[in-house]
PDB file of C-alpha atoms in Angstrom:
ATOM      1  CA  UNK A 102       0.000   0.000   0.000  1.00 52.00           C
ATOM      2  CA  UNK A 103       2.879   2.365   0.766  1.00 61.00           C
ATOM      3  CA  UNK A 104       4.344   1.755  -2.721  1.00 67.00           C
ATOM      4  CA  UNK A 105       1.100   2.754  -4.413  1.00 61.00           C
ATOM      5  CA  UNK A 106       0.742   5.880  -2.276  1.00 62.00           C
ATOM      6  CA  UNK A 107       4.292   7.018  -3.055  1.00 68.00           C
ATOM      7  CA  UNK A 108       3.869   6.311  -6.802  1.00 68.00           C
ATOM      8  CA  UNK A 109       0.915   8.695  -7.162  1.00 64.00           C
ATOM      9  CA  UNK A 110       1.973  12.359  -7.092  1.00 66.00           C
ATOM     10  CA  UNK A 111       0.265  14.449  -4.404  1.00 63.00           C
ATOM     11  CA  UNK A 112      -1.422  11.353  -3.117  1.00 59.00           C
ATOM     12  CA  UNK A 113      -3.454  11.679   0.010  1.00 57.00           C
ATOM     13  CA  UNK A 114      -4.920   8.846   1.922  1.00 60.00           C
ATOM     14  CA  UNK A 115      -7.071   7.073   1.000  1.00 65.00           C
ATOM     15  CA  UNK A 116      -5.182   6.686  -2.270  1.00 60.00           C
ATOM     16  CA  UNK A 117      -8.239   5.486  -4.231  1.00 66.00           C
ATOM     17  CA  UNK A 118      -9.833   8.940  -3.981  1.00 70.00           C
ATOM     18  CA  UNK A 119      -6.712  10.654  -5.351  1.00 72.00           C
ATOM     19  CA  UNK A 120      -6.350   8.068  -8.104  1.00 75.00           C
ATOM     20  CA  UNK A 121     -10.008   8.433  -9.166  1.00 82.00           C
ATOM     21  CA  UNK A 122      -9.708  12.223  -9.184  1.00 83.00           C
ATOM     22  CA  UNK A 123      -6.585  12.065 -11.354  1.00 83.00           C
ATOM     23  CA  UNK A 124      -8.235   9.634 -13.803  1.00 85.00           C
ATOM     24  CA  UNK A 125     -11.296  11.906 -14.038  1.00 87.00           C
ATOM     25  CA  UNK A 126      -9.048  14.909 -14.641  1.00 87.00           C
ATOM     26  CA  UNK A 127      -7.163  13.029 -17.380  1.00 83.00           C
ATOM     27  CA  UNK A 128     -10.372  11.924 -19.113  1.00 84.00           C
ATOM     28  CA  UNK A 129     -11.825  15.456 -19.051  1.00 83.00           C
ATOM     29  CA  UNK A 130      -8.599  16.814 -20.555  1.00 78.00           C
ATOM     30  CA  UNK A 131      -8.834  14.263 -23.381  1.00 72.00           C
ATOM     31  CA  UNK A 132     -12.491  14.841 -24.166  1.00 72.00           C
ATOM     32  CA  UNK A 133     -13.109  16.909 -27.224  1.00 64.00           C
ATOM     33  CA  UNK A 134     -16.635  17.786 -28.240  1.00 61.00           C
ATOM     34  CA  UNK A 135     -17.065  19.130 -31.732  1.00 57.00           C
ATOM     35  CA  UNK A 136     -20.397  20.349 -32.936  1.00 62.00           C
ATOM     36  CA  UNK A 137     -20.997  19.346 -36.517  1.00 63.00           C
ATOM     37  CA  UNK A 138     -24.038  19.383 -38.696  1.00 63.00           C
ATOM     38  CA  UNK A 139     -24.632  17.466 -41.881  1.00 63.00           C
ATOM     39  CA  UNK A 140     -26.698  18.591 -44.813  1.00 63.00           C
ATOM     40  CA  UNK A 141     -28.127  15.311 -46.063  1.00 60.00           C
ATOM     41  CA  UNK A 142     -28.958  16.539 -49.573  1.00 64.00           C
ATOM     42  CA  UNK A 143     -25.467  17.787 -50.354  1.00 61.00           C
ATOM     43  CA  UNK A 144     -23.702  15.357 -47.995  1.00 58.00           C
ATOM     44  CA  UNK A 145     -21.661  18.312 -46.738  1.00 61.00           C
ATOM     45  CA  UNK A 146     -20.539  18.421 -43.173  1.00 60.00           C
ATOM     46  CA  UNK A 147     -19.935  21.689 -41.418  1.00 65.00           C
ATOM     47  CA  UNK A 148     -18.695  22.576 -38.005  1.00 69.00           C
ATOM     48  CA  UNK A 149     -18.404  26.343 -38.325  1.00 79.00           C
ATOM     49  CA  UNK A 150     -21.088  28.629 -36.980  1.00 83.00           C
ATOM     50  CA  UNK A 151     -21.748  29.835 -40.520  1.00 84.00           C
ATOM     51  CA  UNK A 152     -22.323  26.331 -41.898  1.00 83.00           C
ATOM     52  CA  UNK A 153     -24.555  25.465 -38.970  1.00 82.00           C
ATOM     53  CA  UNK A 154     -26.515  28.687 -39.498  1.00 86.00           C
ATOM     54  CA  UNK A 155     -26.957  28.030 -43.217  1.00 87.00           C
ATOM     55  CA  UNK A 156     -28.216  24.528 -42.516  1.00 82.00           C
ATOM     56  CA  UNK A 157     -30.601  25.868 -39.902  1.00 83.00           C
ATOM     57  CA  UNK A 158     -31.957  28.541 -42.272  1.00 86.00           C
ATOM     58  CA  UNK A 159     -32.259  25.997 -45.068  1.00 85.00           C
ATOM     59  CA  UNK A 160     -34.317  23.748 -42.805  1.00 82.00           C
ATOM     60  CA  UNK A 161     -36.371  26.558 -41.244  1.00 81.00           C
ATOM     61  CA  UNK A 162     -37.256  28.026 -44.639  1.00 81.00           C
ATOM     62  CA  UNK A 163     -37.835  24.730 -46.445  1.00 78.00           C
ATOM     63  CA  UNK A 164     -41.211  23.835 -47.904  1.00 70.00           C
ATOM     64  CA  UNK A 165     -41.856  21.473 -44.986  1.00 68.00           C
ATOM     65  CA  UNK A 166     -41.701  24.342 -42.505  1.00 64.00           C
ATOM     66  CA  UNK A 167     -45.111  25.904 -42.035  1.00 73.00           C
ATOM     67  CA  UNK A 168     -44.444  29.415 -40.845  1.00 76.00           C
ATOM     68  CA  UNK A 169     -46.818  32.347 -41.032  1.00 84.00           C
ATOM     69  CA  UNK A 170     -44.141  34.820 -39.988  1.00 87.00           C
ATOM     70  CA  UNK A 171     -40.387  34.268 -40.037  1.00 87.00           C
ATOM     71  CA  UNK A 172     -38.199  36.744 -38.147  1.00 90.00           C
ATOM     72  CA  UNK A 173     -34.402  36.702 -38.001  1.00 90.00           C
ATOM     73  CA  UNK A 174     -32.002  39.077 -36.300  1.00 91.00           C
ATOM     74  CA  UNK A 175     -28.747  39.397 -38.227  1.00 91.00           C
ATOM     75  CA  UNK A 176     -29.015  36.085 -40.082  1.00 91.00           C
ATOM     76  CA  UNK A 177     -25.795  36.906 -41.942  1.00 91.00           C
ATOM     77  CA  UNK A 178     -23.648  36.581 -38.795  1.00 90.00           C
ATOM     78  CA  UNK A 179     -20.763  34.120 -39.233  1.00 89.00           C
ATOM     79  CA  UNK A 180     -21.663  33.540 -42.893  1.00 89.00           C
ATOM     80  CA  UNK A 181     -19.337  34.778 -45.639  1.00 88.00           C
ATOM     81  CA  UNK A 182     -20.645  37.333 -48.142  1.00 85.00           C
ATOM     82  CA  UNK A 183     -20.287  34.748 -50.891  1.00 86.00           C
ATOM     83  CA  UNK A 184     -22.448  32.226 -48.995  1.00 87.00           C
ATOM     84  CA  UNK A 185     -24.983  34.940 -48.132  1.00 88.00           C
ATOM     85  CA  UNK A 186     -25.321  35.771 -51.837  1.00 84.00           C
ATOM     86  CA  UNK A 187     -25.265  32.154 -52.997  1.00 84.00           C
ATOM     87  CA  UNK A 188     -27.531  30.508 -50.439  1.00 88.00           C
ATOM     88  CA  UNK A 189     -29.095  32.627 -47.720  1.00 90.00           C
ATOM     89  CA  UNK A 190     -30.849  35.055 -50.057  1.00 89.00           C
ATOM     90  CA  UNK A 191     -32.317  32.135 -52.016  1.00 88.00           C
ATOM     91  CA  UNK A 192     -33.685  30.567 -48.830  1.00 88.00           C
ATOM     92  CA  UNK A 193     -35.397  33.802 -47.803  1.00 88.00           C
ATOM     93  CA  UNK A 194     -36.671  34.600 -51.303  1.00 86.00           C
ATOM     94  CA  UNK A 195     -38.222  31.137 -51.505  1.00 85.00           C
ATOM     95  CA  UNK A 196     -39.765  31.531 -48.067  1.00 85.00           C
ATOM     96  CA  UNK A 197     -41.324  34.919 -48.814  1.00 84.00           C
ATOM     97  CA  UNK A 198     -43.689  33.313 -51.317  1.00 82.00           C
ATOM     98  CA  UNK A 199     -45.292  31.402 -48.401  1.00 84.00           C
ATOM     99  CA  UNK A 200     -44.670  33.581 -45.331  1.00 86.00           C
ATOM    100  CA  UNK A 201     -44.127  37.096 -44.062  1.00 88.00           C
ATOM    101  CA  UNK A 202     -40.349  37.533 -43.667  1.00 88.00           C
ATOM    102  CA  UNK A 203     -38.863  40.156 -41.367  1.00 90.00           C
ATOM    103  CA  UNK A 204     -35.086  40.462 -41.244  1.00 91.00           C
ATOM    104  CA  UNK A 205     -33.018  42.802 -39.095  1.00 90.00           C
ATOM    105  CA  UNK A 206     -29.614  43.106 -40.723  1.00 87.00           C
ATOM    106  CA  UNK A 207     -26.471  45.182 -40.924  1.00 81.00           C
ATOM    107  CA  UNK A 208     -25.760  43.687 -44.327  1.00 81.00           C
ATOM    108  CA  UNK A 209     -26.802  45.781 -47.315  1.00 76.00           C
ATOM    109  CA  UNK A 210     -25.876  42.694 -49.332  1.00 78.00           C
ATOM    110  CA  UNK A 211     -28.934  40.928 -47.928  1.00 83.00           C
ATOM    111  CA  UNK A 212     -31.091  43.956 -48.653  1.00 81.00           C
ATOM    112  CA  UNK A 213     -30.225  44.319 -52.333  1.00 77.00           C
ATOM    113  CA  UNK A 214     -30.280  40.601 -53.081  1.00 79.00           C
ATOM    114  CA  UNK A 215     -33.726  40.089 -51.579  1.00 79.00           C
ATOM    115  CA  UNK A 216     -36.872  40.967 -53.391  1.00 76.00           C
ATOM    116  CA  UNK A 217     -37.853  43.181 -50.464  1.00 80.00           C
ATOM    117  CA  UNK A 218     -41.212  44.935 -50.529  1.00 83.00           C
ATOM    118  CA  UNK A 219     -40.287  47.344 -47.764  1.00 87.00           C
ATOM    119  CA  UNK A 220     -36.856  48.366 -46.515  1.00 87.00           C
ATOM    120  CA  UNK A 221     -36.563  50.319 -43.280  1.00 87.00           C
ATOM    121  CA  UNK A 222     -33.278  52.140 -42.688  1.00 85.00           C
ATOM    122  CA  UNK A 223     -32.497  53.257 -39.129  1.00 84.00           C
ATOM    123  CA  UNK A 224     -29.600  55.639 -38.548  1.00 81.00           C
ATOM    124  CA  UNK A 225     -28.293  57.619 -35.621  1.00 80.00           C
ATOM    125  CA  UNK A 226     -30.078  60.954 -35.832  1.00 72.00           C
ATOM    126  CA  UNK A 227     -28.533  64.400 -35.583  1.00 76.00           C
ATOM    127  CA  UNK A 228     -31.467  66.352 -34.164  1.00 78.00           C
ATOM    128  CA  UNK A 229     -33.428  63.336 -32.904  1.00 77.00           C
ATOM    129  CA  UNK A 230     -32.365  59.983 -31.473  1.00 83.00           C
ATOM    130  CA  UNK A 231     -33.137  57.992 -34.616  1.00 85.00           C
ATOM    131  CA  UNK A 232     -33.661  58.813 -38.295  1.00 82.00           C
ATOM    132  CA  UNK A 233     -36.081  56.422 -40.004  1.00 83.00           C
ATOM    133  CA  UNK A 234     -36.486  56.016 -43.772  1.00 82.00           C
ATOM    134  CA  UNK A 235     -38.617  53.373 -45.434  1.00 85.00           C
ATOM    135  CA  UNK A 236     -39.908  52.212 -48.792  1.00 85.00           C
ATOM    136  CA  UNK A 237     -38.902  49.865 -51.576  1.00 81.00           C
ATOM    137  CA  UNK A 238     -35.592  50.136 -53.391  1.00 74.00           C
ATOM    138  CA  UNK A 239     -37.226  50.471 -56.801  1.00 71.00           C
ATOM    139  CA  UNK A 240     -39.389  53.438 -55.821  1.00 67.00           C
ATOM    140  CA  UNK A 241     -39.098  56.206 -58.404  1.00 59.00           C
ATOM    141  CA  UNK A 242     -40.899  58.637 -56.107  1.00 61.00           C
ATOM    142  CA  UNK A 243     -38.157  59.591 -53.705  1.00 56.00           C
ATOM    143  CA  UNK A 244     -35.117  57.382 -54.186  1.00 63.00           C
ATOM    144  CA  UNK A 245     -34.356  57.939 -50.490  1.00 74.00           C
ATOM    145  CA  UNK A 246     -34.031  54.236 -49.618  1.00 80.00           C
ATOM    146  CA  UNK A 247     -31.895  53.579 -52.657  1.00 78.00           C
ATOM    147  CA  UNK A 248     -29.512  56.370 -51.651  1.00 79.00           C
ATOM    148  CA  UNK A 249     -29.441  55.282 -47.988  1.00 80.00           C
ATOM    149  CA  UNK A 250     -28.590  51.695 -48.862  1.00 77.00           C
ATOM    150  CA  UNK A 251     -26.057  52.715 -51.527  1.00 78.00           C
ATOM    151  CA  UNK A 252     -24.243  54.929 -49.014  1.00 78.00           C
ATOM    152  CA  UNK A 253     -23.631  52.065 -46.595  1.00 74.00           C
ATOM    153  CA  UNK A 254     -23.221  49.171 -49.016  1.00 70.00           C
ATOM    154  CA  UNK A 255     -20.062  47.578 -50.321  1.00 66.00           C
ATOM    155  CA  UNK A 256     -20.105  48.265 -54.044  1.00 68.00           C
ATOM    156  CA  UNK A 257     -22.289  51.316 -53.489  1.00 70.00           C
ATOM    157  CA  UNK A 258     -24.475  52.603 -56.265  1.00 73.00           C
ATOM    158  CA  UNK A 259     -23.016  50.258 -58.886  1.00 76.00           C
ATOM    159  CA  UNK A 260     -24.234  47.222 -56.951  1.00 69.00           C
ATOM    160  CA  UNK A 261     -27.657  48.851 -56.740  1.00 68.00           C
ATOM    161  CA  UNK A 262     -27.643  49.582 -60.483  1.00 72.00           C
ATOM    162  CA  UNK A 263     -26.846  45.935 -61.157  1.00 73.00           C
ATOM    163  CA  UNK A 264     -29.871  44.886 -59.141  1.00 65.00           C
ATOM    164  CA  UNK A 265     -32.088  47.467 -60.800  1.00 67.00           C
ATOM    165  CA  UNK A 266     -31.013  46.232 -64.247  1.00 74.00           C
ATOM    166  CA  UNK A 267     -31.953  42.725 -63.183  1.00 69.00           C
ATOM    167  CA  UNK A 268     -35.457  43.988 -62.472  1.00 64.00           C
ATOM    168  CA  UNK A 269     -35.406  46.176 -65.587  1.00 66.00           C
ATOM    169  CA  UNK A 270     -36.183  49.216 -63.469  1.00 56.00           C
ATOM    170  CA  UNK A 271     -33.457  51.330 -65.097  1.00 54.00           C
ATOM    171  CA  UNK A 272     -31.340  51.227 -68.268  1.00 49.00           C
TER     172      UNK A 272
END
């Protein structure tokens, strides 16, 4: 018994308690939990937050999901701009034919690639706490929303023009 006690560092009596504690500590140090998600249709596996988010949005916006209203706060988080343009906008555009979709975003990329009926732009106000502008991007009446989005968007007005050409709203 003395040999066992001296062989275990920092061993206190009873030695079984120290040994069990050390084994538990070793096992916990070796455990590695990795969250992964698999998209069955594409057989892709993802373990990044962006891939998990895309899979979630794909599922939540699929035809099987029966949603009257779908709301998402910053759905673009952890998803690359390329994946937002390639996948996320398609999921939301498909969903909007069956449901009311409300998205809060900091990404003008999502705004211009959606077929949004109403865009609300909130900005820090100068003479009031919050400046609010709203309307559709294609509105010929004021152009305020178009200008607001173009000012904060990567690609600016040229990206907006590209979208407008796609909808044949301008030459």
